Amino acid sequence: MTRLFRYLEPTYFSGLIDDPCLVIRDRPIHQSIMIDCGALSHVAKREMKPVRAIFVTHAHMDHFMGFDAFLRQVHASPRTIDLFGPPGFADRVEARLRGYDWNLAEPYWCTFMVHEIHQFDVHSFRFYGPDAFARSKVGVAPREGIIYRLNHMEVSAELLDHGIPVLAFRVVEQKIFQVDPQKMAALGLIPGEWMRELKRRFFEDWKDSGQLKVVRRVNDEVQEQLIEDAQGLYNKIQGEYSSASIGYLTDIGFLAGNREKAERLLNGVTLLVGECAFLQDDKHKARSSHHLCTADMNEMLEQIRPKYFLPVHLSKTYLGRSDELYAELSPPTGTTILRMPEHLTPMPLYSCDAMQLYR
Ligand SMILES: [Zn+2]
């Protein structure tokens, strides 16, 4: 099976019914981002340490309560961690941080940079660990299309309506170095060490890129040749790879405005991680709580057309009924539904269950 992503490695750390948490790792640099901070108490420290940024859709408890588990693992290490959330998010982060005594803070403790994504701009705040996570305002900047970059990852966001503002995210895998062997052969280029140099310049955005010595077959003779424009050469031989992407959509009302914005942001993603909070018979519950039901998601999948769809965040009221969710989903041709267990961590063994085992 061909790999869906070249460098990115998404891992969903929760079960279908657990509070959501998605981690996306950039494999070559062993760093990652986290989207939503739900059930985290079972996540090992080695998974949290590489997290450089957390994207929180909204501060309802089931999407943000894992922040304490994260904080516990990283607060005493010297680094800056970016947190992204909707308007008002800095107050929520501050309230969580103020819930503890930090009189033992050390100069090497971590700092959180909190970025609130507003409609037209981004408001940033700093919570400085060495000073007991004291808050200071950093400033307001116009909101660009890309809100965050980490090596191969680019993240963009959209503000949607969940009764309160909620964010949806698209993570795109960028900076893919890929050459087409047929295009190279047509130019007589012979693969060799020079391609390593070409790749290095590609990842440095062709900064100070001068002449490049390549190996080429000319009239049946292998020669070294100096190329003046290395970037131009790459443009001629680059492969057709189109960037893979991951969409994350949860806790939105099924409203025309939400649909239009979400479908535009997430159109054609490789993998969509998306909420199916309710079954279709309970559509009224989805409407009153500003959530999606399976029928709503079927309509959205028709427009978004992801390659893979991972339904998440099923209401706890459906415990033991997840088969019904998968039966109700009818994706368009070309979309594959991914299944996972209701809970990721094992269930406790209750005495009533034990009696059934021995019957
Ligand atoms: Zn919510």
Tab-separated table of C-alpha atoms and ligand atoms in Angstrom:
chain	number	residue	atom	x	y	z
A	1	MET	CA	0.000	0.000	0.000
A	2	THR	CA	1.412	3.412	-0.897
A	3	ARG	CA	1.859	5.741	2.041
A	4	LEU	CA	-0.814	8.415	2.350
A	5	PHE	CA	1.669	10.942	3.708
A	6	ARG	CA	5.302	11.337	2.939
A	7	TYR	CA	6.433	12.965	6.162
A	8	LEU	CA	3.337	13.379	8.337
A	9	GLU	CA	2.100	10.714	10.726
A	10	PRO	CA	-1.375	11.355	12.165
A	11	THR	CA	-2.345	9.412	15.290
A	12	TYR	CA	-5.767	9.629	16.868
A	13	PHE	CA	-5.239	9.087	20.570
A	14	SER	CA	-8.872	8.623	21.573
A	15	GLY	CA	-11.540	6.034	20.881
A	16	LEU	CA	-14.729	6.801	18.952
A	17	ILE	CA	-16.564	7.836	22.124
A	18	ASP	CA	-13.603	9.298	24.061
A	19	ASP	CA	-12.865	13.009	24.185
A	20	PRO	CA	-10.959	13.862	21.000
A	21	CYS	CA	-7.208	14.293	20.561
A	22	LEU	CA	-5.291	14.080	17.285
A	23	VAL	CA	-1.493	14.249	17.112
A	24	ILE	CA	0.287	14.826	13.803
A	25	ARG	CA	3.989	14.081	13.779
A	26	ASP	CA	6.524	15.381	11.281
A	27	ARG	CA	8.525	12.170	11.135
A	28	PRO	CA	11.931	13.445	9.934
A	29	ILE	CA	12.254	15.978	12.772
A	30	HIS	CA	10.362	14.047	15.489
A	31	GLN	CA	8.199	17.050	16.304
A	32	SER	CA	4.440	17.200	16.321
A	33	ILE	CA	1.312	19.254	16.699
A	34	MET	CA	-1.807	18.336	18.657
A	35	ILE	CA	-5.372	19.129	17.664
A	36	ASP	CA	-7.809	19.211	20.557
A	37	CYS	CA	-6.775	18.280	24.006
A	38	GLY	CA	-9.479	15.883	25.189
A	39	ALA	CA	-8.581	12.497	26.711
A	40	LEU	CA	-4.837	12.635	27.395
A	41	SER	CA	-4.272	10.963	30.736
A	42	HIS	CA	-3.335	7.680	28.992
A	43	VAL	CA	-0.896	9.342	26.568
A	44	ALA	CA	2.787	8.670	27.333
A	45	LYS	CA	5.221	11.480	28.068
A	46	ARG	CA	7.268	10.543	24.968
A	47	GLU	CA	4.249	11.478	22.821
A	48	MET	CA	3.737	14.835	24.545
A	49	LYS	CA	7.343	16.035	24.667
A	50	PRO	CA	7.658	16.484	20.864
A	51	VAL	CA	4.455	18.611	20.694
A	52	ARG	CA	5.362	22.132	19.561
A	53	ALA	CA	1.845	23.532	19.163
A	54	ILE	CA	-1.689	22.718	20.274
A	55	PHE	CA	-4.760	23.728	18.280
A	56	VAL	CA	-7.912	23.788	20.371
A	57	THR	CA	-11.197	23.994	18.477
A	58	HIS	CA	-12.999	25.526	21.472
A	59	ALA	CA	-12.750	25.407	25.239
A	60	HIS	CA	-15.666	23.098	26.016
A	61	MET	CA	-14.406	20.704	28.667
A	62	ASP	CA	-14.257	17.628	26.430
A	63	HIS	CA	-11.842	19.404	24.043
A	64	PHE	CA	-9.584	21.142	26.531
A	65	MET	CA	-9.482	19.231	29.811
A	66	GLY	CA	-6.411	17.237	28.704
A	67	PHE	CA	-4.364	20.432	28.852
A	68	ASP	CA	-3.530	19.721	32.511
A	69	ALA	CA	-2.100	16.288	31.621
A	70	PHE	CA	-0.001	17.951	28.923
A	71	LEU	CA	1.128	20.749	31.230
A	72	ARG	CA	2.230	18.213	33.849
A	73	GLN	CA	4.637	16.611	31.356
A	74	VAL	CA	6.169	19.710	29.774
A	75	HIS	CA	6.046	22.632	32.231
A	76	ALA	CA	9.554	22.147	33.625
A	77	SER	CA	11.393	22.040	30.299
A	78	PRO	CA	12.935	24.998	28.471
A	79	ARG	CA	10.836	25.553	25.389
A	80	THR	CA	8.085	27.673	23.913
A	81	ILE	CA	4.807	25.992	23.040
A	82	ASP	CA	2.217	27.698	20.841
A	83	LEU	CA	-1.465	27.337	21.696
A	84	PHE	CA	-4.153	28.319	19.194
A	85	GLY	CA	-7.817	28.782	19.991
A	86	PRO	CA	-10.901	30.887	19.226
A	87	PRO	CA	-11.594	34.394	20.623
A	88	GLY	CA	-11.540	34.374	24.436
A	89	PHE	CA	-9.127	31.428	24.559
A	90	ALA	CA	-6.356	33.305	26.403
A	91	ASP	CA	-8.730	33.827	29.352
A	92	ARG	CA	-9.456	30.079	29.440
A	93	VAL	CA	-5.739	29.216	29.396
A	94	GLU	CA	-5.055	31.762	32.113
A	95	ALA	CA	-7.830	30.357	34.296
A	96	ARG	CA	-6.330	26.866	33.976
A	97	LEU	CA	-2.817	28.059	34.789
A	98	ARG	CA	-4.044	30.097	37.769
A	99	GLY	CA	-5.546	26.920	39.204
A	100	TYR	CA	-2.174	25.858	40.617
A	101	ASP	CA	0.573	27.294	42.865
A	102	TRP	CA	3.812	27.949	40.962
A	103	ASN	CA	6.054	29.213	43.780
A	104	LEU	CA	8.690	26.617	42.763
A	105	ALA	CA	9.013	27.978	39.200
A	106	GLU	CA	12.552	27.828	37.810
A	107	PRO	CA	14.244	30.009	35.143
A	108	TYR	CA	14.263	27.105	32.677
A	109	TRP	CA	10.496	26.451	32.723
A	110	CYS	CA	8.471	26.566	29.522
A	111	THR	CA	6.542	29.462	28.030
A	112	PHE	CA	3.162	29.305	26.335
A	113	MET	CA	2.392	31.634	23.447
A	114	VAL	CA	-1.374	31.804	23.103
A	115	HIS	CA	-2.860	32.929	19.785
A	116	GLU	CA	-6.548	33.732	19.527
A	117	ILE	CA	-7.820	33.379	15.964
A	118	HIS	CA	-10.310	36.173	15.297
A	119	GLN	CA	-12.062	36.777	11.990
A	120	PHE	CA	-9.551	39.267	10.619
A	121	ASP	CA	-6.620	39.144	13.028
A	122	VAL	CA	-4.674	37.092	15.539
A	123	HIS	CA	-4.299	38.269	19.161
A	124	SER	CA	-1.194	36.879	20.878
A	125	PHE	CA	-0.357	36.568	24.564
A	126	ARG	CA	2.601	35.181	26.457
A	127	PHE	CA	2.451	33.060	29.623
A	128	TYR	CA	6.011	33.030	30.959
A	129	GLY	CA	6.907	29.915	32.993
A	130	PRO	CA	9.912	31.332	34.891
A	131	ASP	CA	7.579	34.048	36.195
A	132	ALA	CA	4.859	31.605	37.359
A	133	PHE	CA	3.150	31.790	33.943
A	134	ALA	CA	2.468	35.519	34.237
A	135	ARG	CA	0.397	36.776	31.300
A	136	SER	CA	1.438	39.594	28.999
A	137	LYS	CA	-0.068	40.854	25.762
A	138	VAL	CA	2.222	40.466	22.752
A	139	GLY	CA	0.133	42.152	20.076
A	140	VAL	CA	-2.386	41.890	17.272
A	141	ALA	CA	-1.434	40.906	13.728
A	142	PRO	CA	-3.565	40.628	10.610
A	143	ARG	CA	-4.717	37.057	10.032
A	144	GLU	CA	-3.024	35.400	7.046
A	145	GLY	CA	-4.151	32.220	5.330
A	146	ILE	CA	-1.533	30.092	7.094
A	147	ILE	CA	-1.611	30.471	10.876
A	148	TYR	CA	1.294	28.128	11.699
A	149	ARG	CA	4.248	26.443	10.001
A	150	LEU	CA	6.422	23.627	11.326
A	151	ASN	CA	8.920	22.112	8.909
A	152	HIS	CA	6.693	20.151	6.475
A	153	MET	CA	3.398	21.280	8.050
A	154	GLU	CA	1.239	24.279	7.265
A	155	VAL	CA	-1.919	24.880	9.268
A	156	SER	CA	-4.860	27.039	8.261
A	157	ALA	CA	-8.092	27.580	10.161
A	158	GLU	CA	-11.676	28.738	9.809
A	159	LEU	CA	-13.973	30.205	12.455
A	160	LEU	CA	-17.346	28.460	12.636
A	161	ASP	CA	-20.437	28.571	14.840
A	162	HIS	CA	-21.133	26.095	17.660
A	163	GLY	CA	-23.273	28.449	19.730
A	164	ILE	CA	-19.811	29.750	20.638
A	165	PRO	CA	-16.964	30.344	18.148
A	166	VAL	CA	-15.206	27.108	17.131
A	167	LEU	CA	-12.221	26.492	14.871
A	168	ALA	CA	-11.791	23.935	12.096
A	169	PHE	CA	-8.281	23.142	10.843
A	170	ARG	CA	-6.553	22.018	7.689
A	171	VAL	CA	-2.984	20.709	7.939
A	172	VAL	CA	-1.134	20.494	4.640
A	173	GLU	CA	2.040	18.562	3.993
A	174	GLN	CA	4.409	20.910	2.216
A	175	LYS	CA	7.961	21.012	0.952
A	176	ILE	CA	7.999	17.677	-0.818
A	177	PHE	CA	11.156	17.100	-2.854
A	178	GLN	CA	10.273	14.760	-5.667
A	179	VAL	CA	11.721	14.255	-9.127
A	180	ASP	CA	10.189	12.415	-12.070
A	181	PRO	CA	12.625	9.773	-13.451
A	182	GLN	CA	11.114	10.063	-16.947
A	183	LYS	CA	11.592	13.827	-17.050
A	184	MET	CA	15.188	13.340	-15.912
A	185	ALA	CA	15.840	10.708	-18.554
A	186	ALA	CA	14.410	12.980	-21.245
A	187	LEU	CA	17.017	15.597	-20.283
A	188	GLY	CA	19.766	12.965	-20.143
A	189	LEU	CA	20.277	13.569	-16.424
A	190	ILE	CA	21.874	10.737	-14.465
A	191	PRO	CA	21.014	10.472	-10.749
A	192	GLY	CA	23.943	10.962	-8.408
A	193	GLU	CA	25.375	12.984	-5.548
A	194	TRP	CA	24.343	16.230	-7.252
A	195	MET	CA	20.725	15.445	-6.422
A	196	ARG	CA	21.550	15.564	-2.723
A	197	GLU	CA	22.805	19.106	-3.252
A	198	LEU	CA	19.715	19.984	-5.293
A	199	LYS	CA	17.537	18.718	-2.436
A	200	ARG	CA	19.493	20.712	0.130
A	201	ARG	CA	18.962	23.924	-1.850
A	202	PHE	CA	15.262	23.086	-2.323
A	203	PHE	CA	14.753	22.875	1.445
A	204	GLU	CA	16.650	26.139	1.898
A	205	ASP	CA	14.280	27.864	-0.539
A	206	TRP	CA	17.107	28.300	-3.095
A	207	LYS	CA	18.834	30.796	-0.824
A	208	ASP	CA	22.205	31.808	-2.389
A	209	SER	CA	21.754	29.017	-4.938
A	210	GLY	CA	24.545	29.399	-7.526
A	211	GLN	CA	25.760	27.058	-10.220
A	212	LEU	CA	25.123	23.346	-9.805
A	213	LYS	CA	27.298	20.567	-11.218
A	214	VAL	CA	25.111	17.771	-12.638
A	215	VAL	CA	25.879	14.513	-14.453
A	216	ARG	CA	24.414	14.206	-17.902
A	217	ARG	CA	24.580	11.875	-20.867
A	218	VAL	CA	25.332	13.781	-24.086
A	219	ASN	CA	25.754	11.803	-27.319
A	220	ASP	CA	26.375	8.565	-25.397
A	221	GLU	CA	29.013	10.241	-23.314
A	222	VAL	CA	28.604	10.860	-19.576
A	223	GLN	CA	29.689	14.382	-18.696
A	224	GLU	CA	29.668	16.730	-15.744
A	225	GLN	CA	27.927	19.981	-16.590
A	226	LEU	CA	27.477	23.250	-14.781
A	227	ILE	CA	23.869	24.419	-14.584
A	228	GLU	CA	23.318	28.130	-13.934
A	229	ASP	CA	19.751	27.927	-12.650
A	230	ALA	CA	19.328	25.037	-10.189
A	231	GLN	CA	15.769	26.067	-9.295
A	232	GLY	CA	14.814	26.182	-12.978
A	233	LEU	CA	16.245	22.693	-13.399
A	234	TYR	CA	14.195	21.398	-10.464
A	235	ASN	CA	11.045	22.930	-11.927
A	236	LYS	CA	11.677	20.974	-15.124
A	237	ILE	CA	12.157	17.600	-13.439
A	238	GLN	CA	9.860	17.756	-10.416
A	239	GLY	CA	7.270	14.998	-9.901
A	240	GLU	CA	3.514	15.353	-9.926
A	241	TYR	CA	3.099	14.897	-6.172
A	242	SER	CA	0.181	16.893	-4.875
A	243	SER	CA	0.293	17.879	-1.214
A	244	ALA	CA	-1.512	15.535	1.135
A	245	SER	CA	-3.653	17.118	3.833
A	246	ILE	CA	-5.583	16.445	7.014
A	247	GLY	CA	-8.848	18.152	7.918
A	248	TYR	CA	-10.268	18.382	11.428
A	249	LEU	CA	-13.899	19.340	11.927
A	250	THR	CA	-15.895	19.005	15.108
A	251	ASP	CA	-18.657	20.635	17.120
A	252	ILE	CA	-20.389	22.731	14.504
A	253	GLY	CA	-24.050	23.400	13.915
A	254	PHE	CA	-25.409	22.243	10.546
A	255	LEU	CA	-25.898	25.796	9.283
A	256	ALA	CA	-25.462	27.121	5.747
A	257	GLY	CA	-22.669	29.500	6.816
A	258	ASN	CA	-20.765	26.732	8.621
A	259	ARG	CA	-21.162	24.324	5.728
A	260	GLU	CA	-19.960	26.787	3.142
A	261	LYS	CA	-16.857	27.758	5.132
A	262	ALA	CA	-15.998	24.216	6.273
A	263	GLU	CA	-16.434	22.723	2.817
A	264	ARG	CA	-14.189	25.406	1.318
A	265	LEU	CA	-11.462	24.874	3.949
A	266	LEU	CA	-11.542	21.088	3.818
A	267	ASN	CA	-12.292	20.439	0.161
A	268	GLY	CA	-10.477	17.341	-1.116
A	269	VAL	CA	-8.420	16.601	2.015
A	270	THR	CA	-6.646	13.256	2.094
A	271	LEU	CA	-7.926	12.439	5.575
A	272	LEU	CA	-10.885	14.060	7.285
A	273	VAL	CA	-11.227	13.599	11.036
A	274	GLY	CA	-14.753	14.723	11.717
A	275	GLU	CA	-17.458	14.605	14.325
A	276	CYS	CA	-20.507	12.392	14.120
A	277	ALA	CA	-21.968	13.196	17.512
A	278	PHE	CA	-25.466	11.817	16.899
A	279	LEU	CA	-27.291	9.163	14.895
A	280	GLN	CA	-29.839	10.448	12.387
A	281	ASP	CA	-32.893	9.661	14.545
A	282	ASP	CA	-31.535	12.134	17.085
A	283	LYS	CA	-31.118	14.974	14.601
A	284	HIS	CA	-33.097	17.231	16.958
A	285	LYS	CA	-30.427	16.699	19.628
A	286	ALA	CA	-27.729	17.631	17.109
A	287	ARG	CA	-29.632	20.808	16.232
A	288	SER	CA	-30.209	21.911	19.826
A	289	SER	CA	-26.569	21.323	20.843
A	290	HIS	CA	-24.999	22.695	17.612
A	291	HIS	CA	-23.500	19.339	16.623
A	292	LEU	CA	-23.586	17.144	13.518
A	293	CYS	CA	-25.458	13.874	13.079
A	294	THR	CA	-24.571	11.115	10.589
A	295	ALA	CA	-27.040	12.408	7.966
A	296	ASP	CA	-25.446	15.881	8.157
A	297	MET	CA	-21.985	14.396	7.732
A	298	ASN	CA	-23.146	12.355	4.719
A	299	GLU	CA	-24.186	15.613	3.035
A	300	MET	CA	-20.891	17.286	3.888
A	301	LEU	CA	-18.833	14.311	2.681
A	302	GLU	CA	-20.508	14.686	-0.734
A	303	GLN	CA	-18.963	18.145	-0.985
A	304	ILE	CA	-15.642	17.648	0.821
A	305	ARG	CA	-14.881	14.249	-0.758
A	306	PRO	CA	-11.955	13.203	1.403
A	307	LYS	CA	-9.994	10.096	0.489
A	308	TYR	CA	-10.470	8.758	4.026
A	309	PHE	CA	-12.953	9.750	6.693
A	310	LEU	CA	-12.401	8.975	10.371
A	311	PRO	CA	-15.634	9.597	12.317
A	312	VAL	CA	-14.950	10.731	15.890
A	313	HIS	CA	-16.618	12.181	18.968
A	314	LEU	CA	-19.742	10.000	19.019
A	315	SER	CA	-21.965	10.893	21.962
A	316	LYS	CA	-21.445	8.739	25.047
A	317	THR	CA	-25.166	7.927	24.996
A	318	TYR	CA	-24.473	5.456	22.142
A	319	LEU	CA	-22.087	3.233	24.099
A	320	GLY	CA	-22.230	-0.241	22.544
A	321	ARG	CA	-24.085	1.055	19.447
A	322	SER	CA	-21.217	2.194	17.231
A	323	ASP	CA	-22.186	-0.316	14.493
A	324	GLU	CA	-25.256	1.857	13.894
A	325	LEU	CA	-23.031	4.862	13.227
A	326	TYR	CA	-21.027	3.035	10.557
A	327	ALA	CA	-24.237	1.633	9.036
A	328	GLU	CA	-25.691	5.138	8.668
A	329	LEU	CA	-22.653	6.652	6.988
A	330	SER	CA	-22.893	6.544	3.181
A	331	PRO	CA	-19.760	8.164	1.782
A	332	PRO	CA	-19.415	9.187	-1.863
A	333	THR	CA	-17.443	6.972	-4.243
A	334	GLY	CA	-13.745	7.398	-3.537
A	335	THR	CA	-14.136	7.987	0.216
A	336	THR	CA	-13.201	5.173	2.590
A	337	ILE	CA	-14.525	5.131	6.145
A	338	LEU	CA	-11.984	4.280	8.851
A	339	ARG	CA	-13.231	2.456	11.941
A	340	MET	CA	-11.896	2.427	15.452
A	341	PRO	CA	-13.002	1.041	18.822
A	342	GLU	CA	-15.388	2.990	21.044
A	343	HIS	CA	-12.735	3.312	23.728
A	344	LEU	CA	-9.003	3.233	23.225
A	345	THR	CA	-8.069	2.253	26.753
A	346	PRO	CA	-9.380	-1.040	28.204
A	347	MET	CA	-12.630	-0.981	30.138
A	348	PRO	CA	-12.457	-1.796	33.859
A	349	LEU	CA	-13.776	-5.248	34.696
A	350	TYR	CA	-16.981	-4.700	36.651
A	351	SER	CA	-18.279	-7.442	38.902
A	352	CYS	CA	-21.403	-7.812	36.721
A	353	ASP	CA	-19.189	-8.387	33.634
A	354	ALA	CA	-17.098	-10.892	35.553
A	355	MET	CA	-20.219	-12.891	36.431
A	356	GLN	CA	-21.092	-13.063	32.726
A	357	LEU	CA	-17.622	-14.353	31.908
A	358	TYR	CA	-18.051	-17.267	34.318
A	359	ARG	CA	-21.606	-18.162	33.366
B	1	ZN	ZN	-18.451	21.635	22.090
